[in-house]
C-alpha positions as MATLAB code, in Angstrom:
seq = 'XXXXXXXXXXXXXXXXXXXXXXXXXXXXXXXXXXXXXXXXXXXXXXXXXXXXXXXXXXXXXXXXXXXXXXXXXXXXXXXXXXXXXXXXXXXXXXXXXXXXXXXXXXXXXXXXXXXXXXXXXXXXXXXXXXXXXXXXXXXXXXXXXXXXXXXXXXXXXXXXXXXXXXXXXXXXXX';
ca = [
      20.638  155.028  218.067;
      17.142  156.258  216.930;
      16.718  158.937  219.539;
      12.903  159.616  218.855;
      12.353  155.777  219.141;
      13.800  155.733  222.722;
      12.100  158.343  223.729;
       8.736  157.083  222.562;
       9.981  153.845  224.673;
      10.452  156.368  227.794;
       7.229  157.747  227.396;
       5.640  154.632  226.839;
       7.360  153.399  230.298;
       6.346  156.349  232.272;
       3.197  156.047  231.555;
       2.936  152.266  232.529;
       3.551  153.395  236.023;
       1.079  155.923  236.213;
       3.476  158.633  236.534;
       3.415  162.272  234.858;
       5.893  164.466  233.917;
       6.492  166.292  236.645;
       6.154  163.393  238.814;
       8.641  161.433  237.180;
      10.941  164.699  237.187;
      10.800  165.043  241.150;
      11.347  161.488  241.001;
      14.904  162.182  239.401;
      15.625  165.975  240.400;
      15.312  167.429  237.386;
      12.751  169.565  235.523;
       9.264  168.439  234.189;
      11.083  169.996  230.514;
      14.043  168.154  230.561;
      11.940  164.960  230.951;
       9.611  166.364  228.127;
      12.960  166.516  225.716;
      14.047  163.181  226.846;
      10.695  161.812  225.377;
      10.402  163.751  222.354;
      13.836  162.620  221.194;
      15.321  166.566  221.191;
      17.787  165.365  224.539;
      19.448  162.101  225.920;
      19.103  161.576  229.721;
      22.938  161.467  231.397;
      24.266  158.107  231.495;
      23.815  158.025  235.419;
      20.516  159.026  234.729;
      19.762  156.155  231.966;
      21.080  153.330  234.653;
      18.766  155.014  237.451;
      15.535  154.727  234.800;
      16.491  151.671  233.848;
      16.368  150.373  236.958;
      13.368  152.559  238.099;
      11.188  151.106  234.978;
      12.728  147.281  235.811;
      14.207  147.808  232.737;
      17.381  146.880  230.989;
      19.875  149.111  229.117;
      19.454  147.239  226.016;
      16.325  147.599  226.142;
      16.130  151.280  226.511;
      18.499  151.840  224.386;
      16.920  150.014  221.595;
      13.481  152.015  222.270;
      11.633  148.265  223.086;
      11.402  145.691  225.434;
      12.689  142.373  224.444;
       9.673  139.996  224.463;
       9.325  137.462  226.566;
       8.339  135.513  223.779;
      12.020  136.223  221.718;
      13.284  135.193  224.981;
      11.658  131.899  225.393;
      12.122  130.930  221.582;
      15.782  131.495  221.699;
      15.866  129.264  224.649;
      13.947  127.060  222.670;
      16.134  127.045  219.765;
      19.339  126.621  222.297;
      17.859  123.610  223.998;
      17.116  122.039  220.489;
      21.182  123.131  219.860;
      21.985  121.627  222.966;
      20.221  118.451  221.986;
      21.324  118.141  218.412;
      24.756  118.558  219.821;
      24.531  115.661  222.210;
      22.960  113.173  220.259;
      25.775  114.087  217.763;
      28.165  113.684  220.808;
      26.888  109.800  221.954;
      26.916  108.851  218.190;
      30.466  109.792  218.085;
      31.002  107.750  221.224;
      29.000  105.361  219.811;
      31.308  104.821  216.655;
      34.735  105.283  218.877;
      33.677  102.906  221.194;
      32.534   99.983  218.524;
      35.313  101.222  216.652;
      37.458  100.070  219.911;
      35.597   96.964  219.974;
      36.442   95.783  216.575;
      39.839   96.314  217.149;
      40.085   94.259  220.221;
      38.695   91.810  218.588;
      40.940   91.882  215.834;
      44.340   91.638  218.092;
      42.353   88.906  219.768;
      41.775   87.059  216.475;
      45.715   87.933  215.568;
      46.745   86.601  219.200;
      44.638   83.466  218.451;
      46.103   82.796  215.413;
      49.794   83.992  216.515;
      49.238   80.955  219.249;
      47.852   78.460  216.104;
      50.559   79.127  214.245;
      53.210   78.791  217.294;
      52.093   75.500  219.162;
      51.043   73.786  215.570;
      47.773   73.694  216.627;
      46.140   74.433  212.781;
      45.848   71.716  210.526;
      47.506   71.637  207.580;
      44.577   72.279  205.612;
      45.478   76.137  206.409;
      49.239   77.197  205.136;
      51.015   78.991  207.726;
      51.945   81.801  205.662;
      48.360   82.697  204.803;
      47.896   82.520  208.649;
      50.797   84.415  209.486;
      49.559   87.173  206.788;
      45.852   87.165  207.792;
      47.566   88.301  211.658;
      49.544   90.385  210.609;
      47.103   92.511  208.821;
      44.255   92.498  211.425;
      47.148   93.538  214.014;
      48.289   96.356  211.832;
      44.457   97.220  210.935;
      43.814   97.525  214.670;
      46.812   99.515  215.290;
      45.975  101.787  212.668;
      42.195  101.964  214.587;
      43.601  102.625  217.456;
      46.386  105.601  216.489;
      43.188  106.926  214.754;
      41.455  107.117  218.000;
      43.841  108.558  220.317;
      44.065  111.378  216.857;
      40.363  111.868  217.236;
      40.163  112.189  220.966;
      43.014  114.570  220.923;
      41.503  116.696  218.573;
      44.337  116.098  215.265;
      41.914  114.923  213.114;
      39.579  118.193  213.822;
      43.149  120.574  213.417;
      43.686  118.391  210.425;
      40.290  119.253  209.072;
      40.462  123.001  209.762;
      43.864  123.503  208.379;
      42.663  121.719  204.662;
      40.061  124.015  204.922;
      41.906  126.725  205.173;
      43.725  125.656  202.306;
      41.115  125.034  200.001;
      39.883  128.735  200.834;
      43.258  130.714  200.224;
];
């Protein structure tokens, strides 16, 4: 705490409403010297006393504490910068949906294609152009690739694979 700075910042407050010394010290019941050694640095006010200037100057704590007002410029650039966080982070989000949900897609499609070809092979419906065994293998891959799709998703959207992720890392960094 740079003690000289807040007290500048005091000074520099008291004056913005027009207020002396003394004037400021009536204002708070104590003496035109004590306010004097708040704004040379020599003395702190009381903490009491620092919430009831704070709130006399429309200031905050932090701010008098620091020995500056927070711009309203800082202010609007780090909203700024959290809206453009905010954004980045949703776009990220709907791509994510995005993949999970053709991701989904592809493996409905695939147990339809197995189901198709499960009911080809069953009623004799393929030619014999097409060995059943290469039929038979064909479904039973795309039903084990969409399984495997779909345990991956229900991993994902319970948050394994992220627990996963964070636990090699942890690894790799012991």
């Amino acid at each position: 705490m740079d003690q000289i700075k807040i007290g500048k910042f005091l000074k520099h407050l008291r004056k913005e409403k027009g207020l002396t010394q003394e004037q400021l010290a009536e204002q708070f019941f104590v003496s035109s010297r004590t306010v004097s050694r708040w704004e040379t640095g020599s003395n702190m006010p009381d903490l009491d006393i620092l919430i009831e200037l704070a709130d006399f100057y429309n200031a905050d704590i932090r701010e008098i504490i620091d020995g500056e007002r927070k711009s309203n410029n800082m202010e609007s650039e780090t909203k700024n910068t959290l809206k453009k966080v905010a954004e980045y982070a949703a776009e990220e989000n709907k791509k994510i949906k995005t993949r999970i949900t053709d991701m989904m897609l592809g493996a409905a499609i695939l147990l339809l294609f197995s189901a198709l070809l499960f009911e080809g092979i069953q009623s004799g419906f393929l030619p014999g152009f097409i060995p059943e065994k290469a039929c038979y293998n064909v479904m039973m891959f795309s039903m084990g690739l969409s399984f495997a799709v779909l345990i991956i998703n229900i991993l994902y959207l319970n948050g394994f694979i992220e627990k996963i992720k964070n636990l090699k890392n942890i690894k790799k960094n012991t």
